[in-house]
Short mmCIF file of C-alpha atoms in Angstrom, two decimals:
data_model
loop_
_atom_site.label_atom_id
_atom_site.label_comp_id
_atom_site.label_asym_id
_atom_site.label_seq_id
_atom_site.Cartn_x
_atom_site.Cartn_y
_atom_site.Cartn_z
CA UNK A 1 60.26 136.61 46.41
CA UNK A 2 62.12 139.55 44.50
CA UNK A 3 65.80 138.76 43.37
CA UNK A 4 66.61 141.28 45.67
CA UNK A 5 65.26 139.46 48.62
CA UNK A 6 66.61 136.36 47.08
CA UNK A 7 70.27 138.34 47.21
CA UNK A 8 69.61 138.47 51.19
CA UNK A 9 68.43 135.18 51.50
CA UNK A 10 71.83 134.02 49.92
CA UNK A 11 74.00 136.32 51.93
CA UNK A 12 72.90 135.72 55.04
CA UNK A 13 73.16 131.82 54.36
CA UNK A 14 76.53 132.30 53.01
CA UNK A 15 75.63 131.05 49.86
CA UNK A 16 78.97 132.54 47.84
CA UNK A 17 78.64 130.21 44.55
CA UNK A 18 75.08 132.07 44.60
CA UNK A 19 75.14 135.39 45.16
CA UNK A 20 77.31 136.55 41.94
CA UNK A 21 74.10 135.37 39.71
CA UNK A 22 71.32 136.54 41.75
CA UNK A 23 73.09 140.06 42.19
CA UNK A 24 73.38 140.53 38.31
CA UNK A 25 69.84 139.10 37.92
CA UNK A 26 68.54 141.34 40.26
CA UNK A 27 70.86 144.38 38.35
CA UNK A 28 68.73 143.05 35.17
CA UNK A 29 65.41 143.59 36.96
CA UNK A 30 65.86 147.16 36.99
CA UNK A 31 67.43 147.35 41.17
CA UNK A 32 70.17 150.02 41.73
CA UNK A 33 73.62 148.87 42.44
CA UNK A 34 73.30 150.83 46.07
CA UNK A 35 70.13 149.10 46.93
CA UNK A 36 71.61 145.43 46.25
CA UNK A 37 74.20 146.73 48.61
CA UNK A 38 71.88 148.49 51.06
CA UNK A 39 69.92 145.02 51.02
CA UNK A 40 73.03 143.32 51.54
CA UNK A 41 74.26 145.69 54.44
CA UNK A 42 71.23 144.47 56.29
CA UNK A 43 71.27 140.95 55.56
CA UNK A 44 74.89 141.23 57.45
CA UNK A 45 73.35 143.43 59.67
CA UNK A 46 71.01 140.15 61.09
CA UNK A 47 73.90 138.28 60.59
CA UNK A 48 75.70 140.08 63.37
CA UNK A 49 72.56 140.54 65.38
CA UNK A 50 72.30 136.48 65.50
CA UNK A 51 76.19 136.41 66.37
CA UNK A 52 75.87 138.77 69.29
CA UNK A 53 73.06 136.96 70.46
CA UNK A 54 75.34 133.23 69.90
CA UNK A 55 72.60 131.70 67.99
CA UNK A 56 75.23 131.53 64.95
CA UNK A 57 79.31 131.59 65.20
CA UNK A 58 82.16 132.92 63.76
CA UNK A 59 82.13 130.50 60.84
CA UNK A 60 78.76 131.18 59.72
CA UNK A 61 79.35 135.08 60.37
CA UNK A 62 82.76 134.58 57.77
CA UNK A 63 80.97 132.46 55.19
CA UNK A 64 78.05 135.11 55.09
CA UNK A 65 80.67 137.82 54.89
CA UNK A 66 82.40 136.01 51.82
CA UNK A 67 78.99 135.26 50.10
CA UNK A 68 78.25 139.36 50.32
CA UNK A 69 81.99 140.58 49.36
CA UNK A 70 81.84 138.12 45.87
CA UNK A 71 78.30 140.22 45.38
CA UNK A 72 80.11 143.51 46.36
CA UNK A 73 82.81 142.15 44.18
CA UNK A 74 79.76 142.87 41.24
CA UNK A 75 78.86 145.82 42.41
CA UNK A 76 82.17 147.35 42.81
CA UNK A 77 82.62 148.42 39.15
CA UNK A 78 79.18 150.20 38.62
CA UNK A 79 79.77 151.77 41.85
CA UNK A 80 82.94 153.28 40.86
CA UNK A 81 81.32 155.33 37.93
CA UNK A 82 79.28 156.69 40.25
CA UNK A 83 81.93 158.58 42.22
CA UNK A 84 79.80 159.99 45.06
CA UNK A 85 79.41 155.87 46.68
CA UNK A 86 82.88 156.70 48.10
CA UNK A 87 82.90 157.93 52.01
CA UNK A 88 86.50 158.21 51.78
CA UNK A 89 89.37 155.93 52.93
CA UNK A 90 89.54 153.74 56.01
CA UNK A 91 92.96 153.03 57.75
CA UNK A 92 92.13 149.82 59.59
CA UNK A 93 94.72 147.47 61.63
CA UNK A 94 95.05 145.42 64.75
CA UNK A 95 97.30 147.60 67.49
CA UNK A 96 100.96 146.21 68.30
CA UNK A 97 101.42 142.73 70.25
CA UNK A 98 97.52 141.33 68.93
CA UNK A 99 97.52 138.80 66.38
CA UNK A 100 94.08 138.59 65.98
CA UNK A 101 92.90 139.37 62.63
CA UNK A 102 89.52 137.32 62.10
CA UNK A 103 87.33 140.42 63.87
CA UNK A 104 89.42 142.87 62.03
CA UNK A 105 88.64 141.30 58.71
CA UNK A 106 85.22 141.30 59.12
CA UNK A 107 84.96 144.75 59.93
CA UNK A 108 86.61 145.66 56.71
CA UNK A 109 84.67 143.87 55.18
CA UNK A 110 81.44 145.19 56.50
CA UNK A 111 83.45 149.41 56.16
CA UNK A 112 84.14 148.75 53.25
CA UNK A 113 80.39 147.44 52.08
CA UNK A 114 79.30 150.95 53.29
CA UNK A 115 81.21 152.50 50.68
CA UNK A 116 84.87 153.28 52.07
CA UNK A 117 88.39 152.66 50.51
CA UNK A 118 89.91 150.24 52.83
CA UNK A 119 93.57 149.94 53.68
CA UNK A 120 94.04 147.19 56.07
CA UNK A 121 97.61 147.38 57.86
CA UNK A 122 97.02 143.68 59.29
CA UNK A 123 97.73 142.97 62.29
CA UNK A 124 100.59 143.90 65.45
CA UNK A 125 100.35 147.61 63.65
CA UNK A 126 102.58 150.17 65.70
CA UNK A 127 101.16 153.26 66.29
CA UNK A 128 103.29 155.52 64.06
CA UNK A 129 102.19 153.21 61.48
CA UNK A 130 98.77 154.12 61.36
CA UNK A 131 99.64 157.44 61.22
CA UNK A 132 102.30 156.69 58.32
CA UNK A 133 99.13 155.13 56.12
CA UNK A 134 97.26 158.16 56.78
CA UNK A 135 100.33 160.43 55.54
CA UNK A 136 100.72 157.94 52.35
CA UNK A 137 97.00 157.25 51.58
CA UNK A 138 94.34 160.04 49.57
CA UNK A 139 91.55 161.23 51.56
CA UNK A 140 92.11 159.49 54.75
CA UNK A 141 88.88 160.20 57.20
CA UNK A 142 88.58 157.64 59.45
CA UNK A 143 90.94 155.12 61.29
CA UNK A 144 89.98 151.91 63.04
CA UNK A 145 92.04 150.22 65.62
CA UNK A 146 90.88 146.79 67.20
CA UNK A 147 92.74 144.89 70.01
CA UNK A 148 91.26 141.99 71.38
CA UNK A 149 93.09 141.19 74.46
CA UNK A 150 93.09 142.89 77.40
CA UNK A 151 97.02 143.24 77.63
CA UNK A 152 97.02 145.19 74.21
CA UNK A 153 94.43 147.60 75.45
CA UNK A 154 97.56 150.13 76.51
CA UNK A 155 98.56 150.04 72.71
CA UNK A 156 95.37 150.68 71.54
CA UNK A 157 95.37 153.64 73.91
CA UNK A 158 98.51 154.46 72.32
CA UNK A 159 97.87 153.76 68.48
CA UNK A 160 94.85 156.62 69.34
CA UNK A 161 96.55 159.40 71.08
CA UNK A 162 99.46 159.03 68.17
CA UNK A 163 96.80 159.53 65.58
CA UNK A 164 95.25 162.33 67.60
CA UNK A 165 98.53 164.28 68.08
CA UNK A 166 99.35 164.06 64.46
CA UNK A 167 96.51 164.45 63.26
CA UNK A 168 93.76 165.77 65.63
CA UNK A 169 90.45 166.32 63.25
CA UNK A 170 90.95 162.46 62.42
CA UNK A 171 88.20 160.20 63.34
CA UNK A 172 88.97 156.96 65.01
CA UNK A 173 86.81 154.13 66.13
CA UNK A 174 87.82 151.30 68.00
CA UNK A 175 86.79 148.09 69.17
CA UNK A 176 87.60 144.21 69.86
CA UNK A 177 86.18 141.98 73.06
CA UNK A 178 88.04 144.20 75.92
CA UNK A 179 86.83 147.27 74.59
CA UNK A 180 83.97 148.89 76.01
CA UNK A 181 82.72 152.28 75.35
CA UNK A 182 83.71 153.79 78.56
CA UNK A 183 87.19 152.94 77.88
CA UNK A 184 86.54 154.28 73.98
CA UNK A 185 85.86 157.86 75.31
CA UNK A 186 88.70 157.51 77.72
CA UNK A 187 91.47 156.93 75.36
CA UNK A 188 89.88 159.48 73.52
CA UNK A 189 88.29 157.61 70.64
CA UNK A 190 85.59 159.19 68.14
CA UNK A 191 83.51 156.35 68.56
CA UNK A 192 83.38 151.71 69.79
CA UNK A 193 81.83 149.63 67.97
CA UNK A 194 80.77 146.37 69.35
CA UNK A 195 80.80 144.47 66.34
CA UNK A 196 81.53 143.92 62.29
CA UNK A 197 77.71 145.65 61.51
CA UNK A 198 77.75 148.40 64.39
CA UNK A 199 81.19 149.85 62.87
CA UNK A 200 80.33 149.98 59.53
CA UNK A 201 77.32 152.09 60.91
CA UNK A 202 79.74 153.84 63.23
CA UNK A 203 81.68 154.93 60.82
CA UNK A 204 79.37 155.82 57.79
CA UNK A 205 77.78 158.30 60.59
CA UNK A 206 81.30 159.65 61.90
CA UNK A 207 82.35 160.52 58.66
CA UNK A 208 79.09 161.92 57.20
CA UNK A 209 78.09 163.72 60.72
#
């Protein structure tokens, strides 16, 4: 088994104390810093294919995410010197009246493994708010809004055609359980993501389309 396989092995059983070590071992056998991340990008890709399905929950989808951010955490500094990793910077927040932030985390977690900035506005985020983060952060190019219940779905409509107005080449992707890609394209949404891994797809491909 390489270390690099070992690296997925440990991620996707959320093996955090691990990960650091085999990451810089697998640095020392001559990997790139993107592949380890690549590798890990997929390992929390089956992660989130074995959460759709419910054969594992959200606990085992947050411990997995925590073992791959303390190997990102690694990464992070070689993949600054290489400038080009960066996709830009991703506003992400929870629309006004939701308090649900567990989802939302994870899907910064996962943007942000594909190589974006993140600035995460929590959660209950008015709309002009997003748009303020956009006005006060460099190289803005993508915002993600997630509401997950169905009364919020009007500020999430909101949050989306206040981003548009002010900014109407902005990409935004949304998402949370209520969502559904119908209702993306209706409140006029660049793209829905069903979950943590289909976003951080989503929005690598938005941004680099």
């Amino acid at each position: 088994m390489s270390k690099i396989e070992e690296v997925k092995a440990k991620v996707e059983a959320g093996k955090s104390k691990l990960v650091p070590g085999l990451v810089q071992e697998a640095l020392a056998e001559g990997n790139k810093p993107d592949e380890i991340l690549q590798a890990m990008v997929d390992s929390m890709g089956i992660v989130g294919e074995k959460f759709s399905s419910g054969e594992i929950f959200v606990p085992e989808m947050l411990i997995a995410a925590k073992a791959m951010s303390k190997g990102v955490e690694v990464l992070k500094p070689l993949m600054a010197g290489e400038g080009s990793t960066s996709l830009g910077t991703c506003v992400i927040g929870t629309v006004a009246g939701d308090l649900h932030d567990i989802g939302k985390n994870l899907v910064a977690m996962m943007i942000e493994s594909a190589g974006f900035e993140m600035i995460d506005l929590g959660v209950d985020v008015p709309a002009d708010t997003f748009v303020q983060a956009v006005k006060d952060n460099a190289n803005v190019k993508i915002v993600a809004c997630s509401g997950l219940l169905t009364t919020t779905m009007p500020a999430l409509k909101e949050a989306v055609a206040t981003i548009k107005t002010a900014y109407p080449e902005m990409k935004v992707i949304v998402g949370g359980a209520p969502v559904t890609p119908e209702y993306a394209t209706e409140v006029g949404a660049d793209g829905y993501a069903a979950d943590a891994g289909s976003a951080a797809v989503k929005a690598k491909e938005l941004v680099t389309a």
